[in-house]
Coordinates of C-alpha atoms in Angstrom, one line a residue:
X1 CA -23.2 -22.7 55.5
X2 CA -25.5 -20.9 58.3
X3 CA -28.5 -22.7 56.8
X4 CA -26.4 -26.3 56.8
X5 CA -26.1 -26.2 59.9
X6 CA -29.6 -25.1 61.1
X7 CA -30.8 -27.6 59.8
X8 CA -29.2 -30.5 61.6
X9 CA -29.2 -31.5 65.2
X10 CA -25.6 -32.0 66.0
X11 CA -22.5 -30.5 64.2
X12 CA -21.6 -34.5 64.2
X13 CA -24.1 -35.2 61.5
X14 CA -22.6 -32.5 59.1
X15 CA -20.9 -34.5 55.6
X16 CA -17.3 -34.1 55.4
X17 CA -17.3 -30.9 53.2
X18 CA -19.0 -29.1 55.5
X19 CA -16.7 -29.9 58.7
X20 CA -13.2 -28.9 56.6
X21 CA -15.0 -25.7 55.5
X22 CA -15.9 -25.1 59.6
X23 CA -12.4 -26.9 60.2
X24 CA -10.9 -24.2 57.9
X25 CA -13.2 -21.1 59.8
X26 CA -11.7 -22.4 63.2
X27 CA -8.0 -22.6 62.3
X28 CA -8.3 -18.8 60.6
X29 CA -9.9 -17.1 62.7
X30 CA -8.7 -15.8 66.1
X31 CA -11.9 -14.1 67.4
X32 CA -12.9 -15.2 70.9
X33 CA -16.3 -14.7 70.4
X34 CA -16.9 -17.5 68.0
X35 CA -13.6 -19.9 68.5
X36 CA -12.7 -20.8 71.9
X37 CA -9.7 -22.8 72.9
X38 CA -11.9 -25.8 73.3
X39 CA -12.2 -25.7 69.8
X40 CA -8.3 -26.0 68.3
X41 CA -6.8 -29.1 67.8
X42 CA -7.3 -32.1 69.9
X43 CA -7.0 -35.5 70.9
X44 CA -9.9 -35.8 72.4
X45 CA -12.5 -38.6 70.9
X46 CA -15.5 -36.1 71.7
X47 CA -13.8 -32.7 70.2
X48 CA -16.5 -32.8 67.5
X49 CA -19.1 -33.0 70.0
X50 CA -18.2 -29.8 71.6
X51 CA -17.8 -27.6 68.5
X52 CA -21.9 -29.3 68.2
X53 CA -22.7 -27.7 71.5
X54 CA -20.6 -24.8 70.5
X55 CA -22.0 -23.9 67.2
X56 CA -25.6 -24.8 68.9
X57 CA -25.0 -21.9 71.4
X58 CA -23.5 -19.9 68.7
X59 CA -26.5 -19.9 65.9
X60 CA -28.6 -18.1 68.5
X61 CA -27.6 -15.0 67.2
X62 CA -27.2 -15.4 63.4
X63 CA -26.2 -11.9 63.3
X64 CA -23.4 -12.3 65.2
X65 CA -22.1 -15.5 63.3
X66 CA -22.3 -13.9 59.7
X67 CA -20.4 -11.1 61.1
X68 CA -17.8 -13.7 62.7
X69 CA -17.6 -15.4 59.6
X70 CA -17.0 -12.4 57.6
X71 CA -14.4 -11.5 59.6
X72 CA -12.0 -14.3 59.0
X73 CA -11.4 -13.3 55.7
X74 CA -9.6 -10.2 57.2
X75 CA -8.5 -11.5 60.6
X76 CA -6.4 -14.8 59.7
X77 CA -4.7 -17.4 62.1
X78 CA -1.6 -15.8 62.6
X79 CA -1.6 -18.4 65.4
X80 CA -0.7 -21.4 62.8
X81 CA -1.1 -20.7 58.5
X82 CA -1.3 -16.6 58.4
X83 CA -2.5 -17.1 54.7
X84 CA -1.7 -13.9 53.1
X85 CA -1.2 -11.9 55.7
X86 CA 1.3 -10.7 58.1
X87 CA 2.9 -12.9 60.2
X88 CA 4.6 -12.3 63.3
X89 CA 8.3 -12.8 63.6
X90 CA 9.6 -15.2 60.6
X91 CA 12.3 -15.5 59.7
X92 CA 12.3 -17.8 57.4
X93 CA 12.4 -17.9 53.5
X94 CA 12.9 -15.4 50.6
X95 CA 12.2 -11.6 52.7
X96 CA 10.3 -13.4 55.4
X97 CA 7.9 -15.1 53.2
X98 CA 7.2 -18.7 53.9
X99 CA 5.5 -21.4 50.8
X100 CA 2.9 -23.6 51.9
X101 CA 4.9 -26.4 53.8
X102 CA 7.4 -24.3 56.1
X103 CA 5.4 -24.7 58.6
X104 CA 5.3 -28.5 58.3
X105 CA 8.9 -28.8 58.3
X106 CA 9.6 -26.3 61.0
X107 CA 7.0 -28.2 63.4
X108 CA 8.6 -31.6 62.2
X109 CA 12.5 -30.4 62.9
X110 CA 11.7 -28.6 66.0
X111 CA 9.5 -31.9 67.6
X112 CA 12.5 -33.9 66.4
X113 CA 15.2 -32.0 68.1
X114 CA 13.0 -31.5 71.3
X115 CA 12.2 -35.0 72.0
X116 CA 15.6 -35.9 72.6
X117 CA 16.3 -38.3 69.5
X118 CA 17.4 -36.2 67.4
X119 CA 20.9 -34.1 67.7
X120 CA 20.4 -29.8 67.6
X121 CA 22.7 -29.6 65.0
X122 CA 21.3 -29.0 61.5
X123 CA 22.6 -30.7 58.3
X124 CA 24.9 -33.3 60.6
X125 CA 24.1 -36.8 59.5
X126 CA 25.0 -39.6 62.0
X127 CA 26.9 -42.8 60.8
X128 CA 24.9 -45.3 59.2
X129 CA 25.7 -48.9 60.5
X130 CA 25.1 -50.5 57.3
X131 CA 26.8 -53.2 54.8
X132 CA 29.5 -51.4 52.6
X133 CA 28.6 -51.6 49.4
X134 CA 25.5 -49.6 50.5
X135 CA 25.8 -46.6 48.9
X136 CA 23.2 -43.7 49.9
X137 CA 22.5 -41.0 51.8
X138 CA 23.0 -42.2 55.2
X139 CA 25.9 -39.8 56.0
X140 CA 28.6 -41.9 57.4
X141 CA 29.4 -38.8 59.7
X142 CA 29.3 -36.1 56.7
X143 CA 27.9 -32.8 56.7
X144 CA 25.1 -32.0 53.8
X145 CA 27.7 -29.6 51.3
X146 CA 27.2 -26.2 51.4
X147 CA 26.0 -25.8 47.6
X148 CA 23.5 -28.2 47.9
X149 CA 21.8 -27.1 50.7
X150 CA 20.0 -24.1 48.6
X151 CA 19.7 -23.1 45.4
X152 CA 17.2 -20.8 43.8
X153 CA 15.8 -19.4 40.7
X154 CA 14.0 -16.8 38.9
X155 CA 10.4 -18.2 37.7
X156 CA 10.3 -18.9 34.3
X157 CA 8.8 -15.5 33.4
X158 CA 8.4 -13.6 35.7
X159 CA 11.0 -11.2 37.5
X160 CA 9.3 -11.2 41.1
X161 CA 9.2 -14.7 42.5
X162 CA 12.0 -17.3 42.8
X163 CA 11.8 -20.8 43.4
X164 CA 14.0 -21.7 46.1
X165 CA 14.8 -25.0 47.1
X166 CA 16.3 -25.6 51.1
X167 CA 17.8 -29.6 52.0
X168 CA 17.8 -29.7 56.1
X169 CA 19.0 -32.7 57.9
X170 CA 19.3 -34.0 61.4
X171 CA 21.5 -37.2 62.9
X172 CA 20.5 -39.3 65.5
X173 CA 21.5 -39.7 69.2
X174 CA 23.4 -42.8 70.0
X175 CA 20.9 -43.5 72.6
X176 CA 17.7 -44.3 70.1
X177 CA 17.2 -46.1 67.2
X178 CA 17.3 -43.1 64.8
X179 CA 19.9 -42.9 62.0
X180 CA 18.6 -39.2 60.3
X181 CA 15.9 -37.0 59.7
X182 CA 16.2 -35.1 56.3
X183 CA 13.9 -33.1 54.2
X184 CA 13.9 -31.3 51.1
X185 CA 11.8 -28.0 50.5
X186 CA 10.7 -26.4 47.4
X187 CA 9.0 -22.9 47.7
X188 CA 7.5 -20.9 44.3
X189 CA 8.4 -17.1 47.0
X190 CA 7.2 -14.1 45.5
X191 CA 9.8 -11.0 46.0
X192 CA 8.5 -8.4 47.9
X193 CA 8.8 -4.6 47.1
X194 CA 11.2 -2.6 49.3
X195 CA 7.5 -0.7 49.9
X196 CA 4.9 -3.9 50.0
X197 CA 4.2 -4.0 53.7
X198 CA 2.0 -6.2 52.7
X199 CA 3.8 -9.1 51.2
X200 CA 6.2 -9.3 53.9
X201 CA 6.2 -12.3 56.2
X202 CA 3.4 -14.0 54.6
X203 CA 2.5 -18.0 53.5
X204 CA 2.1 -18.0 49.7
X205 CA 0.2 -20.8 48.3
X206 CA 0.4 -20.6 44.2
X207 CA 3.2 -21.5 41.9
X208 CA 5.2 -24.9 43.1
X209 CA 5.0 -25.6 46.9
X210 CA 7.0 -29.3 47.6
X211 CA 8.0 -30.8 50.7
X212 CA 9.4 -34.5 51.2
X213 CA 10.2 -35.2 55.1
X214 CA 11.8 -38.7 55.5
X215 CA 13.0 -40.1 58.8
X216 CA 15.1 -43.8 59.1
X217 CA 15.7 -45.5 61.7
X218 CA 18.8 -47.9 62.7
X219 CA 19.1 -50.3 60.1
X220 CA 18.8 -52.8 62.6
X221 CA 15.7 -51.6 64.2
X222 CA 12.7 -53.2 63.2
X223 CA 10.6 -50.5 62.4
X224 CA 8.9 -48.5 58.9
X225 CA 10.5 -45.4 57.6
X226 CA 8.7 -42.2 58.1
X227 CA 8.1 -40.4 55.0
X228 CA 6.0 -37.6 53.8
X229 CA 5.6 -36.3 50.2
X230 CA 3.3 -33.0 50.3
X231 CA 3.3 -31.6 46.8
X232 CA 1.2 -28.6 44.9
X233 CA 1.3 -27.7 41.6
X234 CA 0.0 -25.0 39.7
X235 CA -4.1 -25.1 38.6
X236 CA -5.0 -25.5 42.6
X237 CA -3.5 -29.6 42.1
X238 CA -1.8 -31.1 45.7
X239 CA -0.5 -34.4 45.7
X240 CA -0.6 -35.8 49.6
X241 CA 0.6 -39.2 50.5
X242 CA 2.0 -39.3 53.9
X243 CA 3.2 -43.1 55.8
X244 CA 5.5 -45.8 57.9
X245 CA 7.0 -47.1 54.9
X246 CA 8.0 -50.7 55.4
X247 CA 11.8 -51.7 55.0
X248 CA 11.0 -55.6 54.7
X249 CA 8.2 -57.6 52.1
X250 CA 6.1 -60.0 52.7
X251 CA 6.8 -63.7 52.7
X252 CA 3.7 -63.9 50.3
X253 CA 5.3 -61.3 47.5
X254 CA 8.2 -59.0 47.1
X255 CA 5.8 -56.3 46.1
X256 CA 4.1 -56.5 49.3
X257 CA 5.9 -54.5 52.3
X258 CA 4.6 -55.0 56.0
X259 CA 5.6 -52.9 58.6
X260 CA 6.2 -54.6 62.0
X261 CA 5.4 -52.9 64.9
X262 CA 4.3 -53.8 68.8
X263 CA 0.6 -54.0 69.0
X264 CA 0.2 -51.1 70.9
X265 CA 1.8 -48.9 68.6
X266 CA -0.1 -51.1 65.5
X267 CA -3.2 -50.6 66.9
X268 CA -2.7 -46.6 67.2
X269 CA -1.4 -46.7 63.7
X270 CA -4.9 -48.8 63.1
X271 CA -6.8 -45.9 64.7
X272 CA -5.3 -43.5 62.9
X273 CA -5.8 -44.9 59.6
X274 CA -9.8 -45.7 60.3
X275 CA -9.7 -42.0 61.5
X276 CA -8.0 -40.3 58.2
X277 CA -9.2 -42.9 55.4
X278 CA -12.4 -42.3 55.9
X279 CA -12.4 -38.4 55.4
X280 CA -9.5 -38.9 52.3
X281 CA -10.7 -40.6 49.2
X282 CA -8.2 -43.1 47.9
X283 CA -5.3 -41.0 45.1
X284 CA -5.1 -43.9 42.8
X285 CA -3.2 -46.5 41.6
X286 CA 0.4 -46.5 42.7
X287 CA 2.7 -47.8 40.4
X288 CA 3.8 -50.9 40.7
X289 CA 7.6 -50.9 41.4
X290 CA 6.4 -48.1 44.1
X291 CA 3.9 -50.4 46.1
X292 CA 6.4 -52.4 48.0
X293 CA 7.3 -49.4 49.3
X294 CA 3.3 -48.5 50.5
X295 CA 2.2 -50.1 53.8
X296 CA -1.7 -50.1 54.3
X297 CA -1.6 -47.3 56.6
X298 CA -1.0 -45.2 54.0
X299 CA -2.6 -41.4 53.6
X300 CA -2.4 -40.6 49.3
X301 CA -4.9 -38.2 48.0
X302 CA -5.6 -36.1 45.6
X303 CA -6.8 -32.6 46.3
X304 CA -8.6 -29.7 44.1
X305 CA -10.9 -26.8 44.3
X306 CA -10.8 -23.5 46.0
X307 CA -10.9 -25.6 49.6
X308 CA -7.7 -27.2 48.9
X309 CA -5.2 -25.3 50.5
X310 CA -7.5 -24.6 53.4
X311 CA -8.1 -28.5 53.9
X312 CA -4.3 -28.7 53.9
X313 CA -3.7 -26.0 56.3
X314 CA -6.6 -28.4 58.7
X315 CA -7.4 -31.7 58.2
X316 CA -3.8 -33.0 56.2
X317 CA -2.1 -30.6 59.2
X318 CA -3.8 -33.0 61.5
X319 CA -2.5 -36.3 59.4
X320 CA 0.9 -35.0 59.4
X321 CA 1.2 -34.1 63.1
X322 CA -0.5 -37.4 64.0
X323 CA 1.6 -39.7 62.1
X324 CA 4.7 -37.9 63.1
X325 CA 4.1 -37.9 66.7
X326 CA 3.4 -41.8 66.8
X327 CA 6.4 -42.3 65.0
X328 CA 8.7 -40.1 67.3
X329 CA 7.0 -42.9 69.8
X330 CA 7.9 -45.7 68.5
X331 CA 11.4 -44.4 68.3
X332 CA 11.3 -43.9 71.9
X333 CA 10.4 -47.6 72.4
X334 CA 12.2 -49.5 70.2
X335 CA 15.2 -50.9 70.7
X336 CA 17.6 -52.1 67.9
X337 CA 17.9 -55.7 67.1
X338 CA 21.8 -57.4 67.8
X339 CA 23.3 -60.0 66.0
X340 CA 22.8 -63.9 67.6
X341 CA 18.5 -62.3 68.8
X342 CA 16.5 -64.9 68.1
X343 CA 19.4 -67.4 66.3
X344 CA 18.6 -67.6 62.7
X345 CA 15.6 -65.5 63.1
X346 CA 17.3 -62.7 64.3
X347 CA 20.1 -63.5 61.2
X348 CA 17.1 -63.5 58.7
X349 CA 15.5 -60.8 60.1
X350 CA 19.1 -58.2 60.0
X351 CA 19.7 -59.3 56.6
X352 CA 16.2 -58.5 55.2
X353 CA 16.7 -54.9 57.1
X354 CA 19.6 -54.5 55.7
X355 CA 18.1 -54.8 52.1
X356 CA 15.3 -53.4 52.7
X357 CA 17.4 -50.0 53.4
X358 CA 19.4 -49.9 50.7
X359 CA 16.2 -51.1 48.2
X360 CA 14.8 -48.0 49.6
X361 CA 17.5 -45.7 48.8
X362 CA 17.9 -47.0 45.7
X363 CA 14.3 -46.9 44.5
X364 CA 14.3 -43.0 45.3
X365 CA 17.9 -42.3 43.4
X366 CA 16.7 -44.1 40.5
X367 CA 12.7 -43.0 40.0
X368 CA 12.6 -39.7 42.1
X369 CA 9.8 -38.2 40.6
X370 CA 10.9 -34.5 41.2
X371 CA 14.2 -34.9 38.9
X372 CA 13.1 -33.6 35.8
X373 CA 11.5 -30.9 37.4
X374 CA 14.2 -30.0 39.4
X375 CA 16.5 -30.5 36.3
X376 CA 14.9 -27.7 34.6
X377 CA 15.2 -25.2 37.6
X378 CA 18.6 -25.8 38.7
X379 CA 20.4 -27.8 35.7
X380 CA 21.2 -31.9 35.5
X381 CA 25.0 -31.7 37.7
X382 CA 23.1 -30.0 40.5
X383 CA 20.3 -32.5 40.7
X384 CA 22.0 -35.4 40.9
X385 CA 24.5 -34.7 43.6
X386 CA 21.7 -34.0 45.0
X387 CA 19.7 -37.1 44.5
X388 CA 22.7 -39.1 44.6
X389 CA 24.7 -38.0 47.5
X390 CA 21.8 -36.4 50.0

């Protein structure tokens, strides 16, 4: 990696590989020498131009950089994804131990509940205003039951690690167009010995790590769904595919879904897609019951190798926080659409909301991909109340 970057100019010119394995150093470490807070995450269009100049300055004393570099395999970002080591204060998960997408969740619930839209109460799901013989999850003022907000299991031989499963859910304030915000996580959790220091308060990466976020909106707001379905399976495989999901089709096919949004917030969702397409390669075909339900903003890779979780941990990190924070945006600037807007426009338009919802829900009852997996871990009754009712 040290004679990569000698010999180019600018850290700029560097192929992708090489800035997620230098994305990776930067997030792990938490040496001053080599990382400074100029570094970290920004939104800044020249951020890659300073960790040029940075690395530049740095490569003057090669010494000092192998010794740097060396050191992040024992001195981890306890600041963000303490991979394998000890982490400051959780509390969350099996004895403190966290699976690869806590983090993501955390960071999603707590920006949801601090930007206002959201209520602070966990598992509360607000009153959908939707047709009647919509069936679904959208609450109508219910609280998430208590059995099916956890479950867990012993792994299938093994007698130290569980695989816990946690449903979380927000509702929506009456002052923005948010209905809920609910997601489901799966964590493969070793269990640590009374006298494994160690293993306490730690992110574990192997076994089966899941997490699917979705957020909806009013059914009579114009706007995508948020949704985000992070998934890693044993053999180092991770399923990514993170998006606005369109609620309406396109008056050229039904299998085409098109997300309406104001140009300012389209052409930030543009940006962002330019930005993260180009880095991702493209997962494959989607299936085709599942594309109307795909806008072309859409993050879905595949990932595998011994970079993948660190690439995660960076550059999908970044993705997820990105698309989240535009969407909490567009939230906060859109208001909901009334009957009589527009005169038969605005008619057409509720109506094909309307449907568009409860398509939605009903795609993800009928074809959700995790229910035979989660049938074998916590039986067939358990799963579909689950699916069915949350």
């Amino acid at each position: 990696l040290t004679t990569r970057i000698e010999k180019v100019s600018a850290f700029s010119s560097l192929s992708i590989r090489s800035k997620r394995r230098i994305s990776a150093v930067v997030r792990t470490t938490s040496s001053t020498s080599f990382v400074s807070s100029s570094l970290r995450r920004k939104s800044s269009e020249n951020s890659w131009r300073q960790v040029a100049i940075q690395s530049k300055r740095f490569l003057n004393n090669k010494n000092l950089f192998k010794q740097e570099l060396e050191a992040t395999s024992t001195t981890l970002a306890a600041e963000k994804f303490p991979v394998n080591s000890v982490a400051e204060g959780s509390s969350s998960g099996d004895h403190g131990t966290k699976g690869t997408y806590r983090l993501f969740a955390e960071h999603a619930f707590d920006k949801l509940k601090s930007s206002g839209i959201f209520e602070g109460n966990d598992d509360f799901l607000t009153e959908g205003n939707i047709d009647a013989d919509c069936t679904s999850n959208l609450g109508n003022g219910t609280i998430i039951p208590l059995d099916l907000r956890n479950n867990n299991v012993s792994q299938k031989g093994s007698t130290d690690t569980n695989v816990n499963i946690e449903i979380r859910s927000l509702g929506g304030s009456s002052s923005f167009v948010a209905r809920n915000a609910r997601y489901a996580l799966l964590e493969t959790l070793r269990i640590p010995k009374s006298d494994d220091a160690a293993s306490i308060d730690v992110i574990q990466t192997d076994g089966i790590q899941v997490l699917n976020m979705v957020i909806f909106p009013d059914v009579n707001a114009d706007i995508p769904i948020f949704g985000a379905d992070l998934v890693s399976l044993p053999g180092n495989r991770h399923l990514i595919a993170i998006d606005l999901q369109p609620v309406r089709v396109s008056d050229k096919s039904e299998n085409e879904g098109v997300v309406n949004l104001s140009a300012f917030h389209q052409k930030k969702l543009q940006k962002l897609h330019d930005k993260y397409s180009t880095i991702f390669e493209w997962g494959g075909d989607i299936p085709p019951k599942a594309q109307r339900f795909f806008s072309s903003y859409a993050i879905w890779t595949r990932l595998t190798g011994d970079d993948a979780v660190p690439i995660i941990q960076s550059d999908i990190w970044d993705v997820f926080c990105d698309y989240l924070d535009l969407y909490i945006d567009i939230l906060k600037c859109t208001k909901a659409l009334k009957s009589g807007d527009g005169v038969d426009e605005g008619e057409k338009v509720l109506k094909e909301l309307h449907v568009g919802h409860k398509n939605y829900l009903d795609y993800r009852k009928e074809n959700d991909p995790a229910r035979p997996m989660l049938q074998s871990l916590y039986g067939k009754e358990w799963t579909e109340r689950l699916i069915q009712s949350v």
